[in-house]
Each structure stands twice: as structure tokens, then as C-alpha cells.
C-alpha positions as a LaTeX table, in Angstrom:
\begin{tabular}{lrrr}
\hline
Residue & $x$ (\AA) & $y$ (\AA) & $z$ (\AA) \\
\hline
Unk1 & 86.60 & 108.63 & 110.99 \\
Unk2 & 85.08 & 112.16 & 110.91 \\
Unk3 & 83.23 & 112.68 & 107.51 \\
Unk4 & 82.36 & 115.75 & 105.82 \\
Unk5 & 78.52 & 116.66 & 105.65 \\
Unk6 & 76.12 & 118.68 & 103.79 \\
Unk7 & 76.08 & 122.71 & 104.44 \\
Unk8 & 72.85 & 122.89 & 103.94 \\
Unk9 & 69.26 & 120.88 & 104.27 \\
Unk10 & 67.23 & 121.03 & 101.35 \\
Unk11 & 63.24 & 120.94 & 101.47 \\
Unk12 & 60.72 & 119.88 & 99.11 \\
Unk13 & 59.19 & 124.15 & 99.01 \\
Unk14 & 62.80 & 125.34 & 99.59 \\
Unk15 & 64.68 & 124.13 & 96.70 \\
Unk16 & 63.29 & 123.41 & 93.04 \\
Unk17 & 63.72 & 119.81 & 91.01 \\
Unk18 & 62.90 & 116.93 & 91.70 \\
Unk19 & 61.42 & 115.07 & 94.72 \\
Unk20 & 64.29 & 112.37 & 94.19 \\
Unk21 & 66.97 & 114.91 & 94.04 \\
Unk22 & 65.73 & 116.40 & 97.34 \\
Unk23 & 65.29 & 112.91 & 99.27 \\
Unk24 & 68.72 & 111.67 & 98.25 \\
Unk25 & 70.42 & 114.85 & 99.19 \\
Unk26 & 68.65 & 114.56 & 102.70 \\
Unk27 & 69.31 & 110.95 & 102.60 \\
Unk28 & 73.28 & 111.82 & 102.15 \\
Unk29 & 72.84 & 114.80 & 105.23 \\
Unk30 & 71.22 & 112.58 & 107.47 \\
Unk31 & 73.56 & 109.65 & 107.13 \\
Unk32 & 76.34 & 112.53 & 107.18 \\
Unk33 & 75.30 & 112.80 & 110.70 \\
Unk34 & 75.30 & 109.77 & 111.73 \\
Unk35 & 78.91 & 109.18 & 110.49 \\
Unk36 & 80.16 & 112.52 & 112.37 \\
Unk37 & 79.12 & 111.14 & 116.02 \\
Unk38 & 81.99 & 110.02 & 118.23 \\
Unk39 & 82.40 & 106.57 & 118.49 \\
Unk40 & 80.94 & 106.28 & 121.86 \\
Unk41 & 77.76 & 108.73 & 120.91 \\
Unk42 & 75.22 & 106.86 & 119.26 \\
Unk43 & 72.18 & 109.88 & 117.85 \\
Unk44 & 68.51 & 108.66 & 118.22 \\
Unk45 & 66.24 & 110.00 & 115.90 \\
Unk46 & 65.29 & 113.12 & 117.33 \\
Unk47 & 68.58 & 114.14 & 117.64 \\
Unk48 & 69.32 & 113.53 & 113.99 \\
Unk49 & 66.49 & 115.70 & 113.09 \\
Unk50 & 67.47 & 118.50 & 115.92 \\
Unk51 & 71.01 & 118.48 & 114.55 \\
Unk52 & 69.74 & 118.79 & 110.76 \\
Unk53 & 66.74 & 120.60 & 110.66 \\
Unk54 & 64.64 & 117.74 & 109.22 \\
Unk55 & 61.54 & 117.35 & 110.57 \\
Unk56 & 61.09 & 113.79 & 112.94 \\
Unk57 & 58.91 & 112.16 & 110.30 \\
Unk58 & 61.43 & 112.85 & 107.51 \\
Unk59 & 64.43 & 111.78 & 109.39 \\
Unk60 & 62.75 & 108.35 & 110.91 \\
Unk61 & 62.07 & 107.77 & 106.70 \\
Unk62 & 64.72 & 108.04 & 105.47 \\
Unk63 & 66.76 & 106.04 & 108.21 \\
Unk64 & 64.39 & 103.09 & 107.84 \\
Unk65 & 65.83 & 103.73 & 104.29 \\
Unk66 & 69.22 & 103.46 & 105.92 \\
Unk67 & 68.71 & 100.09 & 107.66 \\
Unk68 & 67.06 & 98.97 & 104.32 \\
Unk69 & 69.91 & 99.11 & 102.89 \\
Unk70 & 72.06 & 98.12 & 105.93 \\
Unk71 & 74.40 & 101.35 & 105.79 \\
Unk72 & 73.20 & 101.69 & 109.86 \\
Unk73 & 72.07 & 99.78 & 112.39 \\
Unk74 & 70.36 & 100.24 & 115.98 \\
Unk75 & 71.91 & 100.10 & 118.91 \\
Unk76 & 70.38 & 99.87 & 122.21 \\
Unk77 & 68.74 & 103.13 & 124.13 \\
Unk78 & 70.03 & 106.93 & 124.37 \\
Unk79 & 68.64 & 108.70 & 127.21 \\
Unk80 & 70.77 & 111.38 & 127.05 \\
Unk81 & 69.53 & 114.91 & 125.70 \\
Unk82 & 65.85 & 112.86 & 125.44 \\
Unk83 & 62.63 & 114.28 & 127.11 \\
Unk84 & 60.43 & 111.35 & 128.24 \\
Unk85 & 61.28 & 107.63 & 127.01 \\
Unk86 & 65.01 & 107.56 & 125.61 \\
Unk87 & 65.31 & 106.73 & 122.02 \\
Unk88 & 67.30 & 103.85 & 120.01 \\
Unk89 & 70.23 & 104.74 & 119.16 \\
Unk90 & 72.20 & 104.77 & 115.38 \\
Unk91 & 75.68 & 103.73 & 114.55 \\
Unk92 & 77.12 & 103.00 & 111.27 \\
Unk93 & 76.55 & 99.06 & 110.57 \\
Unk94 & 80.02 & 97.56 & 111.52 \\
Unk95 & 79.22 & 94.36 & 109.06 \\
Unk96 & 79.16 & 97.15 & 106.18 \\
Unk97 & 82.29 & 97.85 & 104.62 \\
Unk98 & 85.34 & 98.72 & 101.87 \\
Unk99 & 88.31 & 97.31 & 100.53 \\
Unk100 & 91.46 & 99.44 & 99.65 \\
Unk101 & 94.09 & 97.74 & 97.44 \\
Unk102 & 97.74 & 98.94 & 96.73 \\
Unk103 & 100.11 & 97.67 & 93.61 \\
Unk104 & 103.25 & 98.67 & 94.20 \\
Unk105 & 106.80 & 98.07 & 92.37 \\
Unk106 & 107.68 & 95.29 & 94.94 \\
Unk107 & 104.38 & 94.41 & 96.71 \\
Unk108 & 100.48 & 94.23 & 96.56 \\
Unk109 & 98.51 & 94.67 & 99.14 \\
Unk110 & 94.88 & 94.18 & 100.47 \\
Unk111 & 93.07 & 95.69 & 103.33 \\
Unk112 & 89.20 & 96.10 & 104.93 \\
Unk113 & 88.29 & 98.78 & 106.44 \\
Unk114 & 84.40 & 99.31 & 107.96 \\
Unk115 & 82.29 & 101.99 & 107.56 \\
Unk116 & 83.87 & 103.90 & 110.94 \\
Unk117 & 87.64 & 103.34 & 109.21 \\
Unk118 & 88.34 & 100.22 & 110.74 \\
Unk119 & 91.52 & 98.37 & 109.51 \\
Unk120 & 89.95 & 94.29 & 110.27 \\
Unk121 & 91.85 & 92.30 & 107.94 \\
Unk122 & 95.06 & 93.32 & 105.62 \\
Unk123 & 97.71 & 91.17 & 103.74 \\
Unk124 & 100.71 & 92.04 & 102.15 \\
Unk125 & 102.13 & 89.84 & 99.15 \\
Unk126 & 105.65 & 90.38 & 97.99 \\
Unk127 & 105.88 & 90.76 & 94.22 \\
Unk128 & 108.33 & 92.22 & 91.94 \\
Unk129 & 105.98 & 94.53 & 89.51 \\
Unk130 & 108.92 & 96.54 & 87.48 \\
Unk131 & 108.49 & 96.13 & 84.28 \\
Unk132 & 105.55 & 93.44 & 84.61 \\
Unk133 & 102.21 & 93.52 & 82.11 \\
Unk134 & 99.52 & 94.82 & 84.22 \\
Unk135 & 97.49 & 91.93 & 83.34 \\
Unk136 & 99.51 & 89.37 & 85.95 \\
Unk137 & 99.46 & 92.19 & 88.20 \\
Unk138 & 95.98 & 92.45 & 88.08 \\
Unk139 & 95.23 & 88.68 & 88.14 \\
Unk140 & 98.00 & 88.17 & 91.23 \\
Unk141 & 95.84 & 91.38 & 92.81 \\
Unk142 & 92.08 & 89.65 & 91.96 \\
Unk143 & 93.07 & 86.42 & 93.88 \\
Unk144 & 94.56 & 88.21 & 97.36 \\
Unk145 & 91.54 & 90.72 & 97.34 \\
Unk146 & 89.50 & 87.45 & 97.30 \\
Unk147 & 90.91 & 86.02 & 100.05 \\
Unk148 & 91.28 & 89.00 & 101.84 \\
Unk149 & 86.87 & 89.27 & 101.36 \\
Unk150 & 86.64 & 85.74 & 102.18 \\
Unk151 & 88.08 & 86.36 & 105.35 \\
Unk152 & 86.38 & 89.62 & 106.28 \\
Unk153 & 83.51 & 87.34 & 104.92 \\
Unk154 & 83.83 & 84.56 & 107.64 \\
Unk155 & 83.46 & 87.97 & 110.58 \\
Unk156 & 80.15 & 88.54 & 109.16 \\
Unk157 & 81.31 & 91.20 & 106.71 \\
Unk158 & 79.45 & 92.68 & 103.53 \\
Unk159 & 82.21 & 94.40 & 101.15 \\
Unk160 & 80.71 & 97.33 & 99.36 \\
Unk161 & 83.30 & 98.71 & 97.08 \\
Unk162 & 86.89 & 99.42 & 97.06 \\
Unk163 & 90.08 & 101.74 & 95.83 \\
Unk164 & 93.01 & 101.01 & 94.24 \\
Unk165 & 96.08 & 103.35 & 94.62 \\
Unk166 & 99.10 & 102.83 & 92.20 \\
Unk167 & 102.60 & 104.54 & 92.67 \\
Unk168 & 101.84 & 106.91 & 89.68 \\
Unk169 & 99.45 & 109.63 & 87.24 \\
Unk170 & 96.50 & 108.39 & 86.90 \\
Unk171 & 92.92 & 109.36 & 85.24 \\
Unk172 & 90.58 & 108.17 & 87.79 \\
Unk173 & 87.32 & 108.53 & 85.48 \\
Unk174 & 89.18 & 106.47 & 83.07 \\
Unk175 & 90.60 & 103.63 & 85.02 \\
Unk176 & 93.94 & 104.42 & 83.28 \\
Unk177 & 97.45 & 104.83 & 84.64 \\
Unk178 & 98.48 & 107.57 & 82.59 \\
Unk179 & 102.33 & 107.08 & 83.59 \\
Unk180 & 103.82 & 104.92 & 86.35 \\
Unk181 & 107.86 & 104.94 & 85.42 \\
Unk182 & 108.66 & 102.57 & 88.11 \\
Unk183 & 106.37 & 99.40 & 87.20 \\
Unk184 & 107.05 & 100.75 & 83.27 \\
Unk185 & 103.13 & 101.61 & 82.63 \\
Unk186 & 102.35 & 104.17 & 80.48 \\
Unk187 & 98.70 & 104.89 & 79.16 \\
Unk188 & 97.42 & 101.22 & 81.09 \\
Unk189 & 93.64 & 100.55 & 80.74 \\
Unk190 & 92.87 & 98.28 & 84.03 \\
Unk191 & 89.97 & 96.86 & 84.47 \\
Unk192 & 88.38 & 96.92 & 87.67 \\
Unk193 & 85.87 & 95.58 & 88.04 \\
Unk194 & 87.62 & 91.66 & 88.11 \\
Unk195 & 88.69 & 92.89 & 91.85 \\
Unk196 & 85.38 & 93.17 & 93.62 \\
Unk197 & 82.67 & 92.12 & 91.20 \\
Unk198 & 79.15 & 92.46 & 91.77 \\
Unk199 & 79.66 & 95.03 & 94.45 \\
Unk200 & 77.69 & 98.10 & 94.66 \\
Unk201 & 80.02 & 100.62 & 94.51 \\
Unk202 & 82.51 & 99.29 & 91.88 \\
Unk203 & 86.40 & 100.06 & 92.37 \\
Unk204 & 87.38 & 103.61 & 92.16 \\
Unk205 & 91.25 & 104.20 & 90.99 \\
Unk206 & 93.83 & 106.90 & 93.02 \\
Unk207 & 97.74 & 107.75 & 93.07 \\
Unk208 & 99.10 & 106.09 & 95.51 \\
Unk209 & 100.91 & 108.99 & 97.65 \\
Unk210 & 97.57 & 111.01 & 97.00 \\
Unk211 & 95.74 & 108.44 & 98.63 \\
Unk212 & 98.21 & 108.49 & 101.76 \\
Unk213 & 97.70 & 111.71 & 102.44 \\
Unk214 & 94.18 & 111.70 & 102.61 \\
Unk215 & 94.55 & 109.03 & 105.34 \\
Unk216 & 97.05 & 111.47 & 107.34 \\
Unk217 & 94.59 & 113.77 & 106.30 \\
Unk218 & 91.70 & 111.84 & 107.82 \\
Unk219 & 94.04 & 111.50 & 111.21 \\
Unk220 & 94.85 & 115.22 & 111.37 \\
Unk221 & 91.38 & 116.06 & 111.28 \\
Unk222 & 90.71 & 116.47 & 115.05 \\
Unk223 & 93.87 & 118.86 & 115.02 \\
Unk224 & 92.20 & 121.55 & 112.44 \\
Unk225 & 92.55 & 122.16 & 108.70 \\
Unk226 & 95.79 & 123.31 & 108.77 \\
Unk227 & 97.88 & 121.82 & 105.10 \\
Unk228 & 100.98 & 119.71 & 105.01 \\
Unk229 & 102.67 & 118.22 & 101.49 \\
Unk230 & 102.78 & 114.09 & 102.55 \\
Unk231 & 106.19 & 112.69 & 100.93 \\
Unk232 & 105.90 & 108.99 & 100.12 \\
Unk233 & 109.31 & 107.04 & 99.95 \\
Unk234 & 109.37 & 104.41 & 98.24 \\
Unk235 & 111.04 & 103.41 & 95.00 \\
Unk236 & 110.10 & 106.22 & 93.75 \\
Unk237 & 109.10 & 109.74 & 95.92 \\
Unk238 & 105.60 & 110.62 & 95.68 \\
Unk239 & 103.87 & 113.37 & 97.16 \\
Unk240 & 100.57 & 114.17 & 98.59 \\
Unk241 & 99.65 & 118.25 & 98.89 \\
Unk242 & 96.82 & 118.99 & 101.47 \\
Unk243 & 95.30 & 122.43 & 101.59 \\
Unk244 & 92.76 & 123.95 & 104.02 \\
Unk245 & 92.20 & 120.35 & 104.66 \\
Unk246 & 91.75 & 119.63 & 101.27 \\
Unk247 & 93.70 & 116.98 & 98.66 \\
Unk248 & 94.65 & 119.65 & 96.36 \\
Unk249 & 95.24 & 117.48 & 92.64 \\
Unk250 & 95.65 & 120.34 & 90.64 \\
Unk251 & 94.01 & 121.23 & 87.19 \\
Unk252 & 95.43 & 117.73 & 85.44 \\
Unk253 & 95.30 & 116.22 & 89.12 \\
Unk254 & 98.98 & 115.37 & 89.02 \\
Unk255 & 100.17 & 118.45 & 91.57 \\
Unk256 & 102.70 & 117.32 & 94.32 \\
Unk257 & 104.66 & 115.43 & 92.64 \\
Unk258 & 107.91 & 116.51 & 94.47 \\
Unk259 & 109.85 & 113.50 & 92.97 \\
Unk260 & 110.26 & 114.62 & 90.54 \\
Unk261 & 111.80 & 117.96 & 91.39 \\
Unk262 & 115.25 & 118.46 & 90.33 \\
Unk263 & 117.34 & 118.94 & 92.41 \\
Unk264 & 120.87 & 117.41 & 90.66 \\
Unk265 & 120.66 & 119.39 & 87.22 \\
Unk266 & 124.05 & 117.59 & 86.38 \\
Unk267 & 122.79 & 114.09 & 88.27 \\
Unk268 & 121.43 & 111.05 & 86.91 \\
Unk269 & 118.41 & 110.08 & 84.32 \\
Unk270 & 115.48 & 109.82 & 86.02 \\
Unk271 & 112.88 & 106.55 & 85.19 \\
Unk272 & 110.34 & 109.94 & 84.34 \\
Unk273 & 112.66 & 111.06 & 81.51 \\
Unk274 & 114.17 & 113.93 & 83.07 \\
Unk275 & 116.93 & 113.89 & 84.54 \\
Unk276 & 118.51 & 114.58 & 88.17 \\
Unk277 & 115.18 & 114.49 & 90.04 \\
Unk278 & 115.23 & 114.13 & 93.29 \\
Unk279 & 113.74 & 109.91 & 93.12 \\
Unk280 & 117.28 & 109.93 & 91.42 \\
Unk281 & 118.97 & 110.39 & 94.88 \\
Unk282 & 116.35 & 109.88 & 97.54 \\
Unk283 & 114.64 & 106.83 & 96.36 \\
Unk284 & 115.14 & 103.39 & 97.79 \\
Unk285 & 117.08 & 101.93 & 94.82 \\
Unk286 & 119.58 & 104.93 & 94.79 \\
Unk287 & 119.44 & 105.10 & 98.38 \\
Unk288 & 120.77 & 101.60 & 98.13 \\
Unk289 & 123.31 & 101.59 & 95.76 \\
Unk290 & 125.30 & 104.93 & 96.98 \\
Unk291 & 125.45 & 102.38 & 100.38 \\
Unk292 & 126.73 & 99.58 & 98.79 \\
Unk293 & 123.85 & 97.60 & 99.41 \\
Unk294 & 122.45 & 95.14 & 96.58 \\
Unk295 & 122.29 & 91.59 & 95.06 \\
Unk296 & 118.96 & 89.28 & 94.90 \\
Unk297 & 117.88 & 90.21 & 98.75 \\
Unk298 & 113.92 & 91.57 & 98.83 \\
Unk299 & 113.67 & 95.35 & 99.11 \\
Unk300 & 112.72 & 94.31 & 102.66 \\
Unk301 & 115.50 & 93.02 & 102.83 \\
Unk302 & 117.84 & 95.92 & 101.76 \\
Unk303 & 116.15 & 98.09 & 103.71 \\
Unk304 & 116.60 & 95.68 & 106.86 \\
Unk305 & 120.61 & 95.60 & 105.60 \\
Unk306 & 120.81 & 99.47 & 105.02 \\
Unk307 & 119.13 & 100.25 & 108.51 \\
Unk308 & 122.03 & 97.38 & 110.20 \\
Unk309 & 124.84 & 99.76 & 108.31 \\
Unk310 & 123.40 & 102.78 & 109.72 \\
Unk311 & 122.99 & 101.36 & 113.30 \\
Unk312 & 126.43 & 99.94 & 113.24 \\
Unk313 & 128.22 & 103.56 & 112.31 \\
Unk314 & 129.42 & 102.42 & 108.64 \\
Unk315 & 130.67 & 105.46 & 106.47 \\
Unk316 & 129.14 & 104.51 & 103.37 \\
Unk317 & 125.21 & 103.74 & 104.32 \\
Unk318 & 125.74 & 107.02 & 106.50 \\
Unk319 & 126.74 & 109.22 & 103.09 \\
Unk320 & 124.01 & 108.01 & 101.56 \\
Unk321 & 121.13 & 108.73 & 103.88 \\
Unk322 & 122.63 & 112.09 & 104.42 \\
Unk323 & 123.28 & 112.71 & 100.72 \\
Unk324 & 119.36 & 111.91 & 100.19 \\
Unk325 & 118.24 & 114.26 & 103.24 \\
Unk326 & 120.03 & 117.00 & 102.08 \\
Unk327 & 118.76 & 116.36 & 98.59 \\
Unk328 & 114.98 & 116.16 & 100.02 \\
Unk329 & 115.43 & 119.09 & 102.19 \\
Unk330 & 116.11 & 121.12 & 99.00 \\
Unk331 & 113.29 & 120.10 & 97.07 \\
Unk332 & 110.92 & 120.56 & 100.54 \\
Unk333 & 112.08 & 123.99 & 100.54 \\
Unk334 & 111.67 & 124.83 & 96.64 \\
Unk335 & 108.03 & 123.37 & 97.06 \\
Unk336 & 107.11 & 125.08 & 100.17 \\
Unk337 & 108.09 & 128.29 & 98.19 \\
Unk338 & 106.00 & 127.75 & 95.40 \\
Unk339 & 102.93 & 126.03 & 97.58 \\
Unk340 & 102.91 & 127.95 & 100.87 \\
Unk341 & 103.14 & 125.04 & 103.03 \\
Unk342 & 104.70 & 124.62 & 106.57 \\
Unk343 & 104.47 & 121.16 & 107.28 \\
Unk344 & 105.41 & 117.83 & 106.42 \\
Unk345 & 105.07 & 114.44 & 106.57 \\
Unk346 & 107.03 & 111.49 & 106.35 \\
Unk347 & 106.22 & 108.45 & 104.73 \\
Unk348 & 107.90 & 105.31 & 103.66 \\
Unk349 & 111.59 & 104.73 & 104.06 \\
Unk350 & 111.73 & 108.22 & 105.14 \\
Unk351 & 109.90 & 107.45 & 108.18 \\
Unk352 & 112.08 & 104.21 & 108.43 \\
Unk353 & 115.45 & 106.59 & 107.73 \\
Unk354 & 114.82 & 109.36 & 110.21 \\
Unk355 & 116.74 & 108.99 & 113.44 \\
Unk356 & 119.43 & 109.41 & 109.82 \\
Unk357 & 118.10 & 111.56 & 107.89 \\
Unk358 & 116.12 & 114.44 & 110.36 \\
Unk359 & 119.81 & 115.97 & 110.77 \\
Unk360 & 120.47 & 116.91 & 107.09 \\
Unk361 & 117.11 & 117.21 & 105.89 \\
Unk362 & 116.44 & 119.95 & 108.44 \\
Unk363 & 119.74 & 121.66 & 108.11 \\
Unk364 & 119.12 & 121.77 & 104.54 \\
Unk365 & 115.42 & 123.11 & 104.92 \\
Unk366 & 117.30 & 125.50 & 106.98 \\
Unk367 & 119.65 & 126.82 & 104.15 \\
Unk368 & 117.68 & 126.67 & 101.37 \\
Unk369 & 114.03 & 128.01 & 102.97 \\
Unk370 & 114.80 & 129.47 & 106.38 \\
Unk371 & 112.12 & 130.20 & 108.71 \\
Unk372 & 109.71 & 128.27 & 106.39 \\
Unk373 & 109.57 & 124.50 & 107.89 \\
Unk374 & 110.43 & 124.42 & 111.32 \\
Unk375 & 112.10 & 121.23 & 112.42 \\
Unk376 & 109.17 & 120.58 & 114.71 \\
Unk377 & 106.81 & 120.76 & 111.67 \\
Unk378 & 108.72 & 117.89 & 109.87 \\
Unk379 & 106.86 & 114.56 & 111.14 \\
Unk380 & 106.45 & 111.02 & 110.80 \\
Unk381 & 103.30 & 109.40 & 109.35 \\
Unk382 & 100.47 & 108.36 & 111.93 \\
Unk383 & 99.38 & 105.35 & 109.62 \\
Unk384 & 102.10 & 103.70 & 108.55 \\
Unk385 & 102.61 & 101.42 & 105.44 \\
Unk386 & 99.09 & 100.99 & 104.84 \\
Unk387 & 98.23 & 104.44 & 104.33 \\
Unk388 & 97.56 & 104.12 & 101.13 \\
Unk389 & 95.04 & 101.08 & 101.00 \\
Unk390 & 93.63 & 103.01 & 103.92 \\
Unk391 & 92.97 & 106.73 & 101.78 \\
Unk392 & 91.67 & 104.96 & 99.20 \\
Unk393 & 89.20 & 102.99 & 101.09 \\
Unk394 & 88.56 & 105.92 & 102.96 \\
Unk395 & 87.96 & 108.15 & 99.78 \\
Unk396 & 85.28 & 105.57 & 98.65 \\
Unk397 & 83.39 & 105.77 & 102.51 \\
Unk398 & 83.23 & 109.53 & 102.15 \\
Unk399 & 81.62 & 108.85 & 98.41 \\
Unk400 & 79.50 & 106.56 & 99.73 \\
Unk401 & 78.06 & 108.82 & 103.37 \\
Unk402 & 77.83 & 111.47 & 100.18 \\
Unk403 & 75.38 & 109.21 & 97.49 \\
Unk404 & 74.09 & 106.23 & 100.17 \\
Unk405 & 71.34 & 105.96 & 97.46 \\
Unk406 & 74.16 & 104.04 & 95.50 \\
Unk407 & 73.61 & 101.24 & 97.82 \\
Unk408 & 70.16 & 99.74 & 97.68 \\
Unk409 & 67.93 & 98.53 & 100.16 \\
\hline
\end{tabular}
């Protein structure tokens, strides 16, 4: 996982307040450093302090202050680019790390992830959630992220914080879902801090498609800053908008919401309010039904069903896939107007649909904004299903390599 770091170093003549201020902001560029190094480079000391402009003294300080408070570790010797005797070598400690947690409308889910970005240990539970109180959510939620940090707790494992992502608006200062239509939340206080108490850094809350596409995001990053709009399918179509590398949230932080486009001003109501948006005909559940395909089968199960129908040439699960590419394609190109975007990326049962669905959601992108996507700019999602547990573990890493101070020694 490549982490952002500090532009600057700040010293004690250089810039005025306090000593504290300058130590911790040191303490965050130094650990910044550490985080950035290949997995196979491991930085000594001196190299820390070459590579930041701290002087030796100041960087073997505040790394003791590091392995105080077990954010890195030594490993062995690093002779290379050392004059004389070869130095120990730094890592990030593997036996730190954080949880990311999902509650979707038919699943939770719980994953571990070290300080590096490490998936060790994930479960999925199937759970209906439309329509449910938050508060058996949250309790059904509380007992799998236990046993999820028992058993990252049996490998030796210290869990430092976590992230939730939900499938809707949220105000992450707050800890409130300001409006999640599909698991029929609006203006839900949760309460964190049941999921991982007495951990340093608390839970921290995020949209769920946001939080995917800062895990794409965190993939891409080898391959340049270039932006992409991530497109989450899965009751409901989120959306994820990354600029110059950046999760771009908008004023209110609810931009990229692109399912809720409309796209069908005649179509049906929409679980938002509005009507003919394009969840309405691109979501699972209408996805679904236009095929034919329902009863008391899992979503899992549909899906498994809809994907047999398409396989096996029938008419009906065909119209419907196309009928929801075409659909997507249009609101793709109405938000790549408005955004300036040339790429995206698929997520969800989008991903699943596309040897379907590529077809008419390019030959719509075609119609509606030619020359704008390219078909070769349309791709599939590099993390899969757990790409949101994973963005919103990795949002709290990068909060924690920026404020280490947060966890004591």
C-alpha cells in the first residue's frame, strides 16, 4: 500500500508553535516514509533521515517512538546504500493492524487488513437488512467483528481501529447515516464504538461505494493519478468519483452518486423518492425481475440463477442485462459530461454481468458521449467484493501513518 506523506519537514527554528506540534508532524513524515518503501526495501535509519531531511539523532527518536508504540518493527540488516557497518532495517509491524466492516442490504461483512494492506482474515454473513432497525444490525455486526478479531487475535494480531462503509449518505463526523433508501435508514445515529471497543483509533464511518473506490484507488496508484468514477452494483448503484487521485465528496460529500441519475423520466419510483433513476433499471432487484427471476432464493442465489439464464441464451435474462447496460451507459455519459472523466470502473454485479452487459453499455456510451469513454477505458474492479471493507480500512491506515501520535507507546 503506497501512502501519501508530508510535503514538507518542519524544524523546531523553521516553523513557529509548539515543540509538540513540530515532533508529531515529524513523527507522521518519518513514519510516512517508512510506509512508502516497497515491500522488499526495508530503510535503516540513515536512510530515513537522508530521504527526509531530519537530522540522524531526530529520526533514531522518534522511531524508538515508533517501536514504543509498536507501529514498526526491525528487521534484520540493510547494507545497501550504507557506508561502513549496514544498518537495521524498518518495516511496518505486521502484528499491527485495522478492521474494515461493511452492512449491506443482504450481507455484513468483516475483514483485517495490516498496516501494509494486507487482507488476513474476512467473513461474510448473509443477512437480510431492508427495512431492519439498525440496532440488530449493529448487534448481528458487533458479534462477527468479534470473531473476526479473535481470530486475527490467535495470528498474533493487535487491532487498532476500524471503518464501517454503509450503502448510503452519510455524515462521517456524526456517525449518522443521513439516508440509506435501501436498508430504509434515514437520519440513523450508530454507535460505534460497540464494534471495536477500547481500541485506539475508534471506528470511523464511510459510504460504501466511496470507500470502494479508494481501494481501486489505492491499486491504481502505481499507474499515476489519472481519475475514474467507480460504479458499485449492488441493490442499489453507488458511485465513487476519483480526481487527480483524489476521492472527490463534494461540498455536502454526497457527489457521485450516479444512481441516482435519471435516466427513465417516465420509469419507475425510485426507493430515493424520485423517480426513474437509473437503480430503478440497473439495480439487482430490477435487474431481476425484468428476467423473471424471483421467489425466497438469496440474492446469491438470483444472481447465480440470472447468470445460468444468460449463459444458456434465454431471451428474457438477455433483455434485461441489455436494457440495464444501455440504461448505465447513458447515465456514464451524462456524468462524464458534467465531471470530465474518462474512465470507469466496474463493481458489483456489473463486474459479474459484463461478458452481458460490455456490448450495450459501450454502444450506448458511444451514442450518447462519443469519443468520451473509450471501450478500453471501461474496466472491471481489481479488488473485488471486498472493496469496500478494504477502502475503509485503508482510509483509517492513511489517518493513522498521518497522526501515529494517536497510538501510544
Amino acid at each position: 500500500m503506497v501512502m501519501p506523506v508530508p510535503a514538507a519537514v518542519l524544524t523546531e527554528s523553521a516553523v513557529p508553535g509548539s515543540m509538540n506540534d513540530v515532533r508529531r508532524s515529524n513523527l507522521a513524515l518519518v513514519l510516512g516514509r517508512i510506509a512508502q518503501a516497497s515491500a522488499d526495501t526495508h530503510l535503516t535509519r540513515a536512510q530515513v533521515a537522508s530521504a527526509t531531511g531530519l537530522t540522524k539523532a531526530s529520526v533514531s527518536s522518534l522511531v524508538l517512538e515508533l517501536l514504543g508504540a509498536g507501529l514498526v518493527c526491525e528487521i534484520g540488516l540493510n547494507p545497501q546504500g550504507e557506508r561502513g557497518r549496514p544498518g537495521v532495517g524498518l518495516q511496518l509491524n505486521p502484528d499491527r493492524a485495522v478492521m474494515g466492516m461493511e452492512i449491506n442490504v443482504d450481507y455484513i461483512a468483516a475483514g483485517v487488513i495490516d498496516l501494509s494492506g494486507t487482507l488476513l482474515v474476512q467473513e461474510i454473513q448473509e443477512r437480510d437488512n431492508r427495512d431492519s432497525d439498525s440496532g440488530p444490525v449493529m448487534d448481528a455486526l458487533a458479534l462477527l467483528a468479534a470473531t473476526v478479531a479473535s481470530a486475527a487475535g490467535k495470528r498474533g494480531v493487535r487491532i487498532l481501529g476500524g471503518g464501517l462503509a454503509v450503502p448510503g449518505l452519510v455524515d462521517a463526523a456524526t456517525s449518522r447515516v443521513l439516508l440509506a433508501p435501501n436498508l430504509g435508514w434515514t437520519g440513523v445515529d450508530l454507535d460505534l464504538t460497540r464494534l471495536l471497543p477500547g481500541t485506539a483509533l475508534g471506528v470511523a464511518l464511510f459510504n460504501e461505494a466511496n470507500a470502494a473506490a479508494l481501494a481501486e484507488l489505492q491499486h491504481r496508484q502505481a499507474n499515476g493519478g489519472s481519475g475514474f468514477l467507480f460504479v458499485s452494483g449492488e441493490v442499489g448503484v453507488g458511485g465513487g468519483l476519483v480526481i487527480g487521485a483524489e476521492l472527490f465528496t463534494g461540498p455536502e460529500g454526497h457527489a457521485g452518486e450516479v444512481g441516482h441519475v435519471v435516466v427513465a423520466p417516465e420509469g419507475s419510483l425510485c426507493s430515493c423518492g424520485g423517480t426513474g433513476c437509473l437503480e430503478t433499471v440497473a439495480g439487482q432487484d430490477a435487474i431481476f425481475t425484468a428476467a423473471g427471476i424471483s421467489g425466497s432464493r438469496t440474492r446469491s442465489e438470483n444472481m447465480s440463477a440470472l447468470v445460468d439464464s444468460l449463459t444458456a441464451g434465454e431471451p428474457g435474462a438477455l433483455l434485461a442485462v441489455d436494457r440495464a447496460g444501455k440504461y448505465l451507459g447513458m447515465a456514464l455519459a451524462s456524468t462524464a459530461r458534467v465531471t470530465d472523466i474518462g474512465s470507469v470502473v466496474l463493481g458489483g454485479h456489473f463486474a459479474v454481468l459484463d461478458p452481458w452487459l460490455r456490448a450495450p453499455l459501450v454502444a450506448s456510451l458511444e451514442k450518447y458521449a462519443p469519443g468520451r469513454i473509450a471501450a478500453e477505458q471501461v474496466s472491471l474492479t481489481a479488488v473485488g467484493q471486498a472493496g469496500a471493507l478494504l477502502g475503509a480500512a485503508g482510509s483509517v491506515v492513511r489517518s493513522l501513518v498521518e497522526a501515529p501520535y494517536l497510538v501510544q507507546p
